[in-house]
Amino acid sequence: MVITVKMPGERDKHAWRIELLARRAVMSATEREKEAFALATAMDTLEALGWVCAYVPVAGEPGSTAMLDALVAGGARILLPVTGPPGPLSWAEYTGADALRRARYGLLEPTGAVLPPDAVTRAELILIPALAVDLRGVRLGRGAGYYDRTLPAARPDARLVAVVRDDELVDRLPEEPHDRRMGWALTPRGGLRRLGDHYAGE
């Protein structure tokens, strides 16, 4: 069963961010651990081989490095984002949690060689952090615009998967012309769900 949130009236992205971040802030450690375990277990359903672009969940984002380790155990190689000045993300390969360092915005990034932004073209699967995603595939990020600048270079056939909590899969979000729609949502309880014209609610 998909859990969606219906919020009356039109609201801008700033208002959505305030509410969603407030919800994440009051989650218990126990609930976070349950969600992280569920998402790590769900990696088997992604059938990810070859290169995958992913990220390290931080600051209340659902999941943990266990997601990445599960993908590696399944035969994938992982590229993680490396942030710089505003623009497309650079990348570096994930080789384990012990090879991550603290970076800007509280992120964790690999300590290895940095690859240029066009490394995103290697990936058939891209796991993307989000504060929410709607049933059409519209994603709400934190507003820095890194993924908006990065995803246009992704392969046309790349699977774009927004990773969110179950109540962050919502009916409708505000959309701007530059927004790139997601093809799937991955949630702890609901698992992998197709979005857009292919979405079928339960």
N, CA and C of each residue as an Amber inpcrd file, in Angstrom:
protein
   606
   0.8430000  -1.2020000   0.0000000   0.0000000   0.0000000   0.0000000
   0.8710000   1.2410000   0.0000000   0.5850000   2.1720000  -0.8970000
   1.3160000   3.4340000  -0.9440000   0.6690000   4.4180000   0.0230000
   1.4830000   5.0370000   0.8510000   0.9870000   6.0590000   1.7710000
   1.2550000   7.4120000   1.1460000   0.1950000   8.1760000   0.9110000
   0.3810000   9.5040000   0.3530000  -0.1700000  10.5390000   1.3140000
   0.3050000  11.7610000   1.1570000  -0.1230000  12.8630000   2.0110000
  -0.8750000  13.8640000   1.1640000  -2.0780000  14.1850000   1.5270000
  -2.8740000  15.1750000   0.8140000  -2.8740000  16.4700000   1.6070000
  -2.3190000  17.5090000   1.0300000  -2.2150000  18.7910000   1.7000000
  -3.0130000  19.8190000   0.9140000  -3.9880000  20.4620000   1.5220000
  -4.8730000  21.3570000   0.7830000  -4.1670000  22.6110000   0.2980000
  -4.6460000  23.1030000  -0.8480000  -4.1500000  24.3820000  -1.3320000
  -2.8280000  24.2770000  -2.0580000  -2.4960000  25.2830000  -2.8230000
  -1.2250000  25.3510000  -3.5230000  -0.1720000  25.9410000  -2.5930000
   0.9590000  25.3000000  -2.5060000   2.0400000  25.7930000  -1.6630000
   3.3250000  25.7960000  -2.4700000   4.1980000  26.7140000  -2.1490000
   5.4510000  26.7550000  -2.8830000   6.4460000  25.7550000  -2.2930000
   7.5660000  25.6190000  -2.9880000   8.5500000  24.6270000  -2.5730000
   9.1220000  24.9370000  -1.1890000   9.2760000  26.2120000  -0.8700000
   9.8310000  26.5860000   0.4310000   8.9480000  26.0640000   1.5630000
   7.6450000  26.2210000   1.4270000   6.7230000  25.7490000   2.4640000
   6.7760000  24.2360000   2.5980000   6.8500000  23.5500000   1.4710000
   6.9760000  22.0970000   1.5270000   8.2540000  21.6970000   2.2680000
   9.3640000  22.3500000   1.9370000  10.6390000  21.9860000   2.5700000
  10.5760000  22.1660000   4.0810000  10.0070000  23.2720000   4.5330000
   9.9200000  23.5220000   5.9690000   9.1750000  22.3870000   6.6640000
   8.0440000  22.0050000   6.1130000   7.2370000  20.9640000   6.7610000
   7.9130000  19.6030000   6.7120000   8.4710000  19.2450000   5.5790000
   9.0850000  17.9340000   5.4460000  10.3280000  17.7900000   6.3160000
  11.1340000  18.8350000   6.3770000  12.3210000  18.7910000   7.2370000
  11.9290000  18.7180000   8.7070000  10.8450000  19.3950000   9.0830000
  10.3820000  19.3360000  10.4680000   9.9390000  17.9210000  10.8240000
   9.2980000  17.2410000   9.9010000   8.8770000  15.8580000  10.1600000
  10.0770000  14.9400000  10.3520000  11.0660000  15.1120000   9.4910000
  12.2550000  14.2690000   9.6210000  12.9760000  14.5150000  10.9510000
  12.9340000  15.7480000  11.4130000  13.6790000  16.1080000  12.6210000
  13.1340000  15.4290000  13.8710000  11.8670000  15.0590000  13.8690000
  11.2730000  14.4750000  15.0770000  11.2160000  12.9510000  15.0100000
  11.7620000  12.3450000  13.9940000  11.7820000  10.8870000  13.9170000
  12.6950000  10.3050000  14.9880000  12.3150000   9.1780000  15.5380000
  13.1310000   8.5170000  16.5540000  14.2720000   7.7420000  15.8990000
  15.3210000   7.5050000  16.6700000  16.4480000   6.7230000  16.1740000
  16.0120000   5.3110000  15.8000000  15.0730000   4.7700000  16.5620000
  14.5850000   3.4200000  16.2740000  13.9090000   3.3610000  14.9150000
  13.0870000   4.3600000  14.6230000  12.3980000   4.3900000  13.3370000
  13.3920000   4.5750000  12.1940000  14.4000000   5.3940000  12.4010000
  15.4190000   5.5870000  11.3640000  16.1450000   4.2740000  11.0700000
  16.4640000   3.5370000  12.1250000  17.1590000   2.2600000  11.9480000
  16.2880000   1.2710000  11.1910000  14.9980000   1.2270000  11.4950000
  14.0850000   0.3300000  10.7860000  14.0180000   0.6810000   9.3120000
  13.9250000   1.9750000   9.0140000  13.8530000   2.4030000   7.6210000
  15.1590000   2.0810000   6.8880000  16.2850000   2.3040000   7.5480000
  17.5690000   2.0240000   6.9150000  17.7120000   0.5430000   6.5950000
  17.2830000  -0.3040000   7.5090000  17.3480000  -1.7540000   7.2710000
  16.4520000  -2.1330000   6.1000000  15.2330000  -1.5780000   6.0620000
  14.2970000  -1.9020000   4.9880000  14.8330000  -1.4660000   3.6310000
  15.4380000  -0.2920000   3.5740000  15.9610000   0.1910000   2.3010000
  17.1660000  -0.6260000   1.8430000  18.0230000  -1.0220000   2.7870000
  19.1560000  -1.8690000   2.4250000  18.6670000  -3.2060000   1.8720000
  17.6390000  -3.7560000   2.4840000  17.0640000  -5.0140000   2.0130000
  16.4530000  -4.8530000   0.6260000  15.8720000  -3.6730000   0.3670000
  15.2120000  -3.4240000  -0.9190000  16.1900000  -3.3060000  -2.0800000
  17.4790000  -3.1570000  -1.8070000  18.4470000  -3.0330000  -2.8930000
  18.4340000  -4.2510000  -3.8060000  18.0640000  -5.4100000  -3.2680000
  18.0020000  -6.6140000  -4.0930000  16.9850000  -6.4770000  -5.2160000
  15.9440000  -5.6760000  -5.0070000  14.8850000  -5.5460000  -6.0110000
  15.2890000  -4.6550000  -7.1760000  16.3980000  -3.9350000  -7.0330000
  16.8000000  -2.9920000  -8.0770000  17.5460000  -3.6680000  -9.2210000
  18.0040000  -4.8880000  -8.9930000  18.7380000  -5.6270000 -10.0200000
  19.8500000  -4.7700000 -10.6150000  20.6490000  -4.1950000  -9.7260000
  21.6820000  -3.2480000 -10.1500000  23.0000000  -3.9700000 -10.4120000
  23.4340000  -3.9290000 -11.6370000  24.7510000  -4.4390000 -12.0230000
  25.4860000  -3.3190000 -12.7410000  26.7950000  -3.4140000 -12.8070000
  27.5530000  -2.3430000 -13.4380000  27.5980000  -1.1150000 -12.5430000
  27.5870000   0.0540000 -13.1590000  27.7360000   1.3010000 -12.4230000
  26.3950000   1.8340000 -11.9460000  26.3880000   2.3110000 -10.7040000
  25.2240000   2.9490000 -10.1000000  25.6700000   4.2760000  -9.4940000
  24.9560000   5.3370000  -9.7720000  25.1750000   6.5960000  -9.0590000
  24.2400000   6.6140000  -7.8540000  24.8000000   6.8810000  -6.6930000
  24.0080000   6.8800000  -5.4670000  24.4780000   8.0360000  -4.5950000
  24.2610000   7.9360000  -3.2890000  24.6600000   8.9930000  -2.3630000
  24.6880000   8.3910000  -0.9660000  25.3080000   9.1000000  -0.0200000
  25.3190000   8.6790000   1.3740000  24.2370000   9.4570000   2.1150000
  23.2160000   8.7860000   2.6600000  22.1710000   9.5150000   3.3870000
  22.7370000  10.2270000   4.6260000  22.3800000  11.4850000   4.7930000
  22.7950000  12.2750000   5.9550000  21.6290000  13.1680000   6.3630000
  21.7440000  13.7720000   7.5350000  20.8150000  14.8160000   7.9850000
  19.3550000  14.3790000   7.9150000  19.0680000  13.1980000   8.4260000
  17.6890000  12.7400000   8.4740000  17.1880000  12.0620000   7.2270000
  18.0180000  11.9620000   6.1850000  17.5830000  11.2740000   4.9790000
  17.4170000   9.7810000   5.2630000  16.4060000   9.1510000   4.6860000
  16.2080000   7.7220000   4.9330000  17.3340000   6.8870000   4.3330000
  17.7260000   5.8360000   5.0680000  18.7640000   4.9500000   4.5700000
  20.0860000   5.1250000   5.2790000  21.0870000   4.3870000   4.8240000
  22.4210000   4.4190000   5.4140000  23.4060000   3.8480000   4.3980000
  24.6700000   3.7660000   4.7880000  25.6670000   3.1710000   3.8900000
  25.3900000   1.6860000   3.6590000  24.5200000   1.0840000   4.4730000
  24.1530000  -0.3160000   4.2310000  23.5130000  -0.4920000   2.8580000
  22.8350000   0.5330000   2.3570000  22.2810000   0.4730000   1.0000000
  23.4010000   0.2880000  -0.0190000  24.4510000   1.0570000   0.1550000
  25.5750000   1.0040000  -0.7820000  26.2820000  -0.3420000  -0.7020000
  26.4840000  -0.8200000   0.5230000  27.1580000  -2.1080000   0.6990000
  26.3410000  -3.2370000   0.0860000  25.0100000  -3.1390000   0.1800000
  24.1580000  -4.1590000  -0.4190000  24.2750000  -4.1460000  -1.9390000
  24.3600000  -2.9710000  -2.5260000  24.5270000  -2.8790000  -3.9710000
  25.8690000  -3.4740000  -4.4110000  26.9160000  -3.1530000  -3.6750000
  28.2390000  -3.6980000  -3.9980000  28.2260000  -5.2140000  -3.8780000
  27.5940000  -5.7290000  -2.8240000  27.5160000  -7.1790000  -2.6380000
  26.7640000  -7.8510000  -3.7830000  25.8590000  -7.1070000  -4.4030000
  25.0980000  -7.6430000  -5.5260000  25.7930000  -7.5160000  -6.8690000
  26.9840000  -6.9230000  -6.8810000  27.7610000  -6.8400000  -8.1080000
  27.8720000  -5.4680000  -8.7270000  27.3570000  -4.4330000  -8.0650000
  27.4110000  -3.0780000  -8.6200000  28.6880000  -2.3570000  -8.1920000
  29.0560000  -1.3640000  -8.9670000  30.0860000  -0.4000000  -8.5700000
  29.3910000   0.9400000  -8.3930000  29.7560000   1.6460000  -7.3260000
  28.9970000   2.8220000  -6.9060000  29.8000000   4.0960000  -7.1090000
  29.1740000   5.0730000  -7.7340000  29.7180000   6.4250000  -7.8010000
  28.9140000   7.3070000  -6.8600000  29.6190000   8.0780000  -6.0300000
  28.9800000   9.0080000  -5.1030000  29.3000000  10.4380000  -5.5190000
  28.3750000  11.3660000  -5.2650000  28.6030000  12.7570000  -5.6670000
  29.6790000  13.4330000  -4.8380000  30.4060000  14.3150000  -5.5100000
  31.3940000  15.1820000  -4.8670000  30.9720000  16.6150000  -5.1840000
  30.6660000  17.3780000  -4.1560000  30.1560000  18.7290000  -4.3800000
  31.2820000  19.7350000  -4.5190000  31.0460000  20.7010000  -5.3680000
  31.9640000  21.8160000  -5.5370000  31.1430000  23.0840000  -5.6400000
  31.6240000  24.0710000  -6.3760000  30.8070000  25.2700000  -6.6330000
  29.5150000  24.8740000  -7.3330000  28.4870000  25.7120000  -7.2710000
  27.2260000  25.3800000  -7.9370000  27.4360000  24.9700000  -9.3890000
  26.8980000  23.8150000  -9.7320000  27.0750000  23.2740000 -11.0670000
  26.8320000  21.7810000 -11.0240000  27.1000000  21.0720000 -12.1290000
  26.9290000  19.6230000 -12.1340000  27.8530000  18.9540000 -11.1130000
  27.3820000  17.8590000 -10.5570000  28.1520000  17.1200000  -9.5650000
  29.3120000  16.3790000 -10.2080000  30.4480000  16.3570000  -9.5210000
  31.5230000  15.4340000  -9.8440000  31.2630000  14.1430000  -9.0720000
  32.1020000  13.1140000  -9.2970000  31.8400000  11.7990000  -8.7290000
  33.1280000  11.1400000  -8.2580000  32.9990000  10.1870000  -7.3530000
  34.1280000   9.3620000  -6.9200000  33.5700000   8.0020000  -6.5200000
  34.3860000   6.9660000  -6.6680000  33.8820000   5.6170000  -6.4050000
  33.8310000   5.3140000  -4.9160000  32.7550000   4.6730000  -4.5170000
  32.5770000   4.2140000  -3.1320000  33.3440000   2.9150000  -2.9410000
  34.2390000   2.8980000  -1.9670000  35.0220000   1.6950000  -1.6730000
  34.8240000   1.2310000  -0.2360000  33.8290000   1.7630000   0.4320000
  33.5450000   1.3660000   1.8030000  33.3500000   2.5720000   2.7000000
  32.6130000   2.3610000   3.7900000  32.3080000   3.4680000   4.6990000
  33.5450000   4.0490000   5.3560000  34.6000000   3.2330000   5.4840000
  35.8180000   3.7330000   6.1200000  36.6310000   4.6310000   5.2000000
  36.2250000   4.7520000   3.9480000  36.9270000   5.6190000   2.9920000
  36.0650000   6.8180000   2.6140000  35.2730000   7.3060000   3.5740000
  34.4650000   8.5000000   3.3740000  34.9860000   9.6180000   4.2610000
  34.8640000  10.8380000   3.7830000  35.2930000  11.9920000   4.5700000
  34.1690000  13.0060000   4.6560000  34.2100000  13.8390000   5.6830000
  33.2410000  14.9210000   5.8230000  33.4990000  15.9830000   4.7630000
  32.4230000  16.5100000   4.2030000  32.5330000  17.5210000   3.1500000
  31.5310000  18.6270000   3.4050000  31.3890000  19.5310000   2.4590000
  30.4810000  20.6610000   2.6260000  29.0440000  20.1780000   2.7760000
  28.2260000  20.9950000   3.3820000  26.8070000  20.7150000   3.6360000
  26.5930000  19.5020000   4.5410000  27.6370000  19.0880000   5.2720000
  27.5030000  17.9310000   6.1390000  27.4970000  16.6010000   5.4050000
  27.8650000  16.5900000   4.1250000  27.8530000  15.3700000   3.3350000
  29.0690000  14.5090000   3.6150000  28.9750000  13.2500000   3.2240000
  30.0950000  12.3190000   3.2650000  30.4810000  11.9720000   1.8400000
  31.7760000  12.1010000   1.5270000  32.2410000  11.8740000   0.1680000
  33.4390000  10.9360000   0.1680000  33.6360000  10.1780000  -0.9250000
  34.7920000   9.2800000  -1.0060000  36.1090000  10.0470000  -1.0040000
  37.1360000   9.4040000  -0.5060000  38.4650000  10.0190000  -0.4600000
  39.2760000   9.7470000  -1.7250000  38.7540000   8.9400000  -2.6300000
  39.5050000   8.5590000  -3.8240000  39.4860000   9.6020000  -4.9170000
  39.9470000   9.1880000  -6.0920000  40.0720000  10.0900000  -7.2410000
  38.7100000  10.6390000  -7.6460000  38.6850000  11.9320000  -7.9420000
  37.4480000  12.5940000  -8.3510000  37.2980000  12.5070000  -9.8640000
  36.1290000  12.0920000 -10.2910000  35.8080000  11.9660000 -11.7140000
  34.9580000  13.1500000 -12.1580000  35.0160000  13.5220000 -13.4280000
  34.2610000  14.6890000 -13.9090000  32.7580000  14.4110000 -13.9360000
  31.9650000  15.4730000 -14.1010000  30.5140000  15.3080000 -14.1040000
  29.9850000  14.3060000 -15.1180000  30.6630000  14.1680000 -16.2700000
  30.1260000  13.2590000 -17.2820000  30.2530000  11.7860000 -16.8940000
  30.8530000  11.4970000 -15.7390000  30.8710000  10.1180000 -15.2470000
  29.4650000   9.6020000 -14.9780000  28.5040000  10.5120000 -14.8130000
  27.1190000  10.0920000 -14.5870000  26.5890000   9.2650000 -15.7570000
  27.1830000   9.4180000 -16.9330000  26.7110000   8.6720000 -18.1040000
  27.0180000   7.1790000 -18.0000000  27.8610000   6.7870000 -17.0500000
  28.1430000   5.3640000 -16.8790000  26.9570000   4.6160000 -16.2790000
  26.1190000   5.3200000 -15.5450000  25.1290000   4.6630000 -14.6830000
  23.8270000   4.3370000 -15.4140000  23.3680000   3.0920000 -15.2450000
  22.0420000   2.7050000 -15.7010000  21.0040000   2.9570000 -14.6150000
  21.4650000   3.1030000 -13.3830000  20.5890000   3.3500000 -12.2360000
  21.1460000   4.5260000 -11.4500000  20.2940000   5.4920000 -11.1130000
  20.7060000   6.6420000 -10.3210000  19.7490000   6.7700000  -9.1480000
  20.2580000   6.5940000  -7.9380000  19.4910000   6.7990000  -6.7140000
  19.6670000   8.2420000  -6.2870000  18.5580000   8.9350000  -6.0790000
  18.5940000  10.3810000  -5.9120000  17.9260000  10.7630000  -4.6000000
  18.6070000  11.5480000  -3.7580000  17.9700000  11.9970000  -2.5170000
  16.8420000  12.9730000  -2.8130000  15.8250000  12.9620000  -1.9840000
  14.6860000  13.8610000  -2.1740000  14.0200000  14.0930000  -0.8310000
  13.3930000  15.2480000  -0.7070000  12.5320000  15.4890000   0.4490000
  11.1470000  14.9040000   0.2080000  10.7490000  14.8270000  -1.0470000
   9.4740000  14.2290000  -1.4260000   9.4910000  14.0040000  -2.9250000
   8.5760000  13.1490000  -3.3740000   8.3500000  12.9560000  -4.7980000
   6.8550000  12.7120000  -4.9610000   6.2920000  13.1860000  -6.0700000
   4.8550000  12.9710000  -6.2390000   4.5820000  11.8550000  -7.2350000
   3.3150000  11.5230000  -7.3990000   2.9300000  10.3770000  -8.2070000
   3.2380000  10.5710000  -9.6840000   3.4680000  11.8250000 -10.1030000
   3.8510000  12.0980000 -11.4840000   5.3470000  11.9380000 -11.6990000
   6.1160000  11.8930000 -10.5840000   7.5650000  11.8260000 -10.6800000
   8.2550000  13.1350000 -10.3770000   7.5010000  14.1700000 -10.0090000
   8.1030000  15.4650000  -9.6750000   8.8240000  15.3340000  -8.3330000
  10.0830000  15.6970000  -8.3130000  10.9250000  15.5630000  -7.1190000
  11.1360000  16.9200000  -6.4640000  11.1320000  16.9140000  -5.1320000
  11.4850000  18.1000000  -4.3580000  12.8000000  17.8380000  -3.6490000
  13.8310000  18.6240000  -3.9900000  15.1180000  18.5220000  -3.3210000
  15.2680000  19.6240000  -2.2920000  16.4850000  19.8350000  -1.8450000
  16.7400000  20.8450000  -0.8150000  16.9150000  22.2420000  -1.3830000
  17.0120000  22.3580000  -2.6980000  17.0220000  23.6710000  -3.3100000
  18.3700000  24.1640000  -3.8000000  19.4350000  23.3770000  -3.6130000
  20.7500000  23.8280000  -4.0630000  20.9150000  23.7050000  -5.5750000
  20.1550000  22.8330000  -6.2010000  20.1660000  22.7360000  -7.6570000
  21.2290000  21.8350000  -8.2560000  21.9800000  21.1070000  -7.4350000
  23.0470000  20.2640000  -7.9890000  22.4910000  19.1850000  -8.9140000
  21.4350000  18.5120000  -8.4840000  20.8820000  17.4560000  -9.3320000
  20.1700000  18.0260000 -10.5500000  19.5680000  19.1960000 -10.4300000
  18.9610000  19.8310000 -11.6000000  20.0000000  20.0700000 -12.6830000
  21.2270000  20.3660000 -12.2770000  22.3010000  20.6330000 -13.2410000
  22.9930000  19.3560000 -13.6970000  22.8380000  18.2800000 -12.9360000
  23.5320000  17.0300000 -13.2200000  22.7270000  16.0900000 -14.0960000
  21.4400000  15.9460000 -13.8260000  20.6350000  14.9180000 -14.4700000
  20.4390000  15.1020000 -15.9720000  20.4890000  16.3330000 -16.5300000
  20.3770000  16.4210000 -17.9850000  21.4530000  15.6350000 -18.7360000
  22.5890000  15.3710000 -18.0840000  23.6600000  14.6230000 -18.7380000
  23.5170000  13.1170000 -18.5740000  22.5600000  12.6680000 -17.7800000
  22.3750000  11.2310000 -17.5720000  21.9210000  10.5520000 -18.8570000
  22.1650000   9.2630000 -18.9370000  21.7190000   8.4940000 -20.0930000
  20.2040000   8.5670000 -20.2260000  19.6820000   8.6460000 -21.4350000
  18.2240000   8.7050000 -21.6150000  17.5040000   7.5050000 -21.0200000
  18.1870000   6.3480000 -20.9890000  17.5540000   5.1430000 -20.4660000
  17.8900000   4.8750000 -19.0020000  18.5650000   5.8160000 -18.3500000
  18.9160000   5.6100000 -16.9400000  17.6470000   5.5880000 -16.0950000
  17.6070000   4.6810000 -15.1260000  16.4870000   4.6260000 -14.1930000
  16.7320000   5.6380000 -13.0790000  15.8620000   6.6190000 -12.9640000
  15.9760000   7.6600000 -11.9510000  15.0450000   7.3060000 -10.7970000
  15.6330000   7.0410000  -9.6250000  14.8710000   6.5590000  -8.4770000
  15.0300000   7.5410000  -7.3180000  13.9450000   8.1650000  -6.9060000
  13.9570000   9.0390000  -5.7320000  13.7550000   8.1890000  -4.4830000
  14.6340000   8.3600000  -3.5040000  14.5590000   7.5980000  -2.2520000
  13.9410000   8.5010000  -1.1850000  12.7740000   8.1110000  -0.6890000
  12.0420000   8.9270000   0.2740000  11.3950000   8.0310000   1.3200000
  10.9420000   8.6530000   2.3920000  10.1380000   7.9400000   3.3760000
   8.7430000   7.7000000   2.7920000   8.0040000   6.7720000   3.3890000
   6.7020000   6.4130000   2.8270000   5.7470000   7.5980000   2.7590000
   5.7370000   8.4560000   3.8040000   4.7990000   9.5780000   3.7750000
   5.3370000  10.7700000   2.9920000   6.4830000  10.5860000   2.3250000
   7.0280000  11.6140000   1.4400000   6.7270000  11.3290000  -0.0320000
   5.9940000  10.2510000  -0.2890000   5.4160000  10.0120000  -1.6060000
   4.0280000  10.6430000  -1.5760000   3.8890000  11.7850000  -2.2560000
   2.6900000  12.6090000  -2.1070000   1.9380000  12.7140000  -3.4320000
   0.7530000  13.2910000  -3.3530000  -0.1010000  13.3750000  -4.5440000
   0.4450000  14.3450000  -5.5910000   0.8470000  15.5370000  -5.1500000
   1.2640000  16.5480000  -6.1320000   2.1830000  17.5680000  -5.4750000
   3.2830000  17.8700000  -6.1560000   4.2330000  18.8840000  -5.7270000
   4.2950000  19.9970000  -6.7730000   4.7230000  21.1910000  -6.3730000
   4.9420000  22.2440000  -7.3760000   6.0710000  21.8550000  -8.3120000
   5.9200000  22.2040000  -9.5830000   6.8950000  21.8160000 -10.5990000
   7.3460000  23.0360000 -11.3830000   8.6470000  23.0590000 -11.7120000
   9.2100000  24.1240000 -12.5440000   9.7350000  23.5200000 -13.8370000
   9.9050000  24.3370000 -14.8850000  10.2990000  23.7980000 -16.1920000
  11.6050000  23.0120000 -16.1700000  12.5550000  23.3740000 -15.2830000
  13.8470000  22.6930000 -15.2710000  13.8320000  21.3880000 -14.4940000
  12.7320000  21.0840000 -13.7920000  12.6790000  19.8770000 -12.9800000
  12.7000000  18.6280000 -13.8580000  13.5430000  17.6730000 -13.4900000
  13.6030000  16.3850000 -14.1940000  12.7680000  15.3760000 -13.4120000
  11.7940000  14.7970000 -14.0550000  10.9230000  13.8560000 -13.3550000
  11.6130000  12.5120000 -13.1130000  11.2620000  11.9160000 -11.9860000
  11.7630000  10.6080000 -11.6080000  10.8720000   9.5250000 -12.2240000
  11.4680000   8.3780000 -12.4800000  10.6860000   7.2640000 -12.9950000
  10.1590000   6.3490000 -11.9110000  10.8270000   6.3870000 -10.7410000
  10.4660000   5.4910000  -9.6520000  10.6410000   6.1940000  -8.3130000
   9.9290000   5.6980000  -7.3150000  10.1610000   6.0550000  -5.9170000
  10.5230000   4.7860000  -5.1730000  11.4590000   4.9030000  -4.2480000
  11.8280000   3.7890000  -3.3780000  11.5730000   4.2240000  -1.9480000
  10.6950000   3.4940000  -1.2550000  10.3600000   3.8210000   0.1270000
  10.5740000   2.5960000   1.0070000  10.7580000   2.8040000   2.3200000
  11.0550000   1.6670000   3.2000000   9.9650000   0.6000000   3.2250000
   8.7170000   0.9980000   3.3120000   7.6380000   0.0220000   3.4020000
   7.0550000  -0.3370000   2.0390000   6.9820000   0.6400000   1.1570000
   6.3560000   0.4030000  -0.1430000   7.2770000  -0.2040000  -1.1740000
   8.5910000  -0.1350000  -0.9260000   9.5410000  -0.6580000  -1.8950000
   9.6120000   0.2070000  -3.1440000   9.8930000  -0.4260000  -4.2670000
  10.0770000   0.2800000  -5.5320000   8.7390000   0.4630000  -6.2190000
   8.4180000   1.7250000  -6.5760000   7.1430000   2.0550000  -7.2000000
   7.3700000   2.8620000  -8.4730000   6.7210000   2.4520000  -9.5350000
   6.7880000   3.1860000 -10.7960000   5.9490000   4.4440000 -10.6720000
   6.4440000   5.5360000 -11.2390000   5.7400000   6.8180000 -11.1750000
   5.3250000   7.2590000 -12.5720000   4.6100000   8.3580000 -12.6290000
   4.1990000   8.9030000 -13.9100000   3.0440000   8.1270000 -14.5120000
   3.0150000   8.0520000 -15.8450000   1.9240000   7.3920000 -16.5420000
   1.8310000   5.9000000 -16.2180000   2.9590000   5.3470000 -15.6810000
   2.9890000   3.9200000 -15.3940000   2.5500000   3.6180000 -13.9660000
   2.2780000   4.6760000 -13.1740000   1.9390000   4.4490000 -11.7600000
   0.5710000   3.7910000 -11.6480000   0.5030000   2.7950000 -10.7710000
  -0.7790000   2.1490000 -10.4660000  -0.9360000   2.0970000  -8.9670000
  -1.8240000   2.8890000  -8.4050000  -2.0200000   2.8970000  -6.9730000
  -2.6970000   1.6290000  -6.4930000  -2.5740000   1.3720000  -5.2110000
  -3.1810000   0.1870000  -4.6180000  -4.2110000   0.5990000  -3.5700000
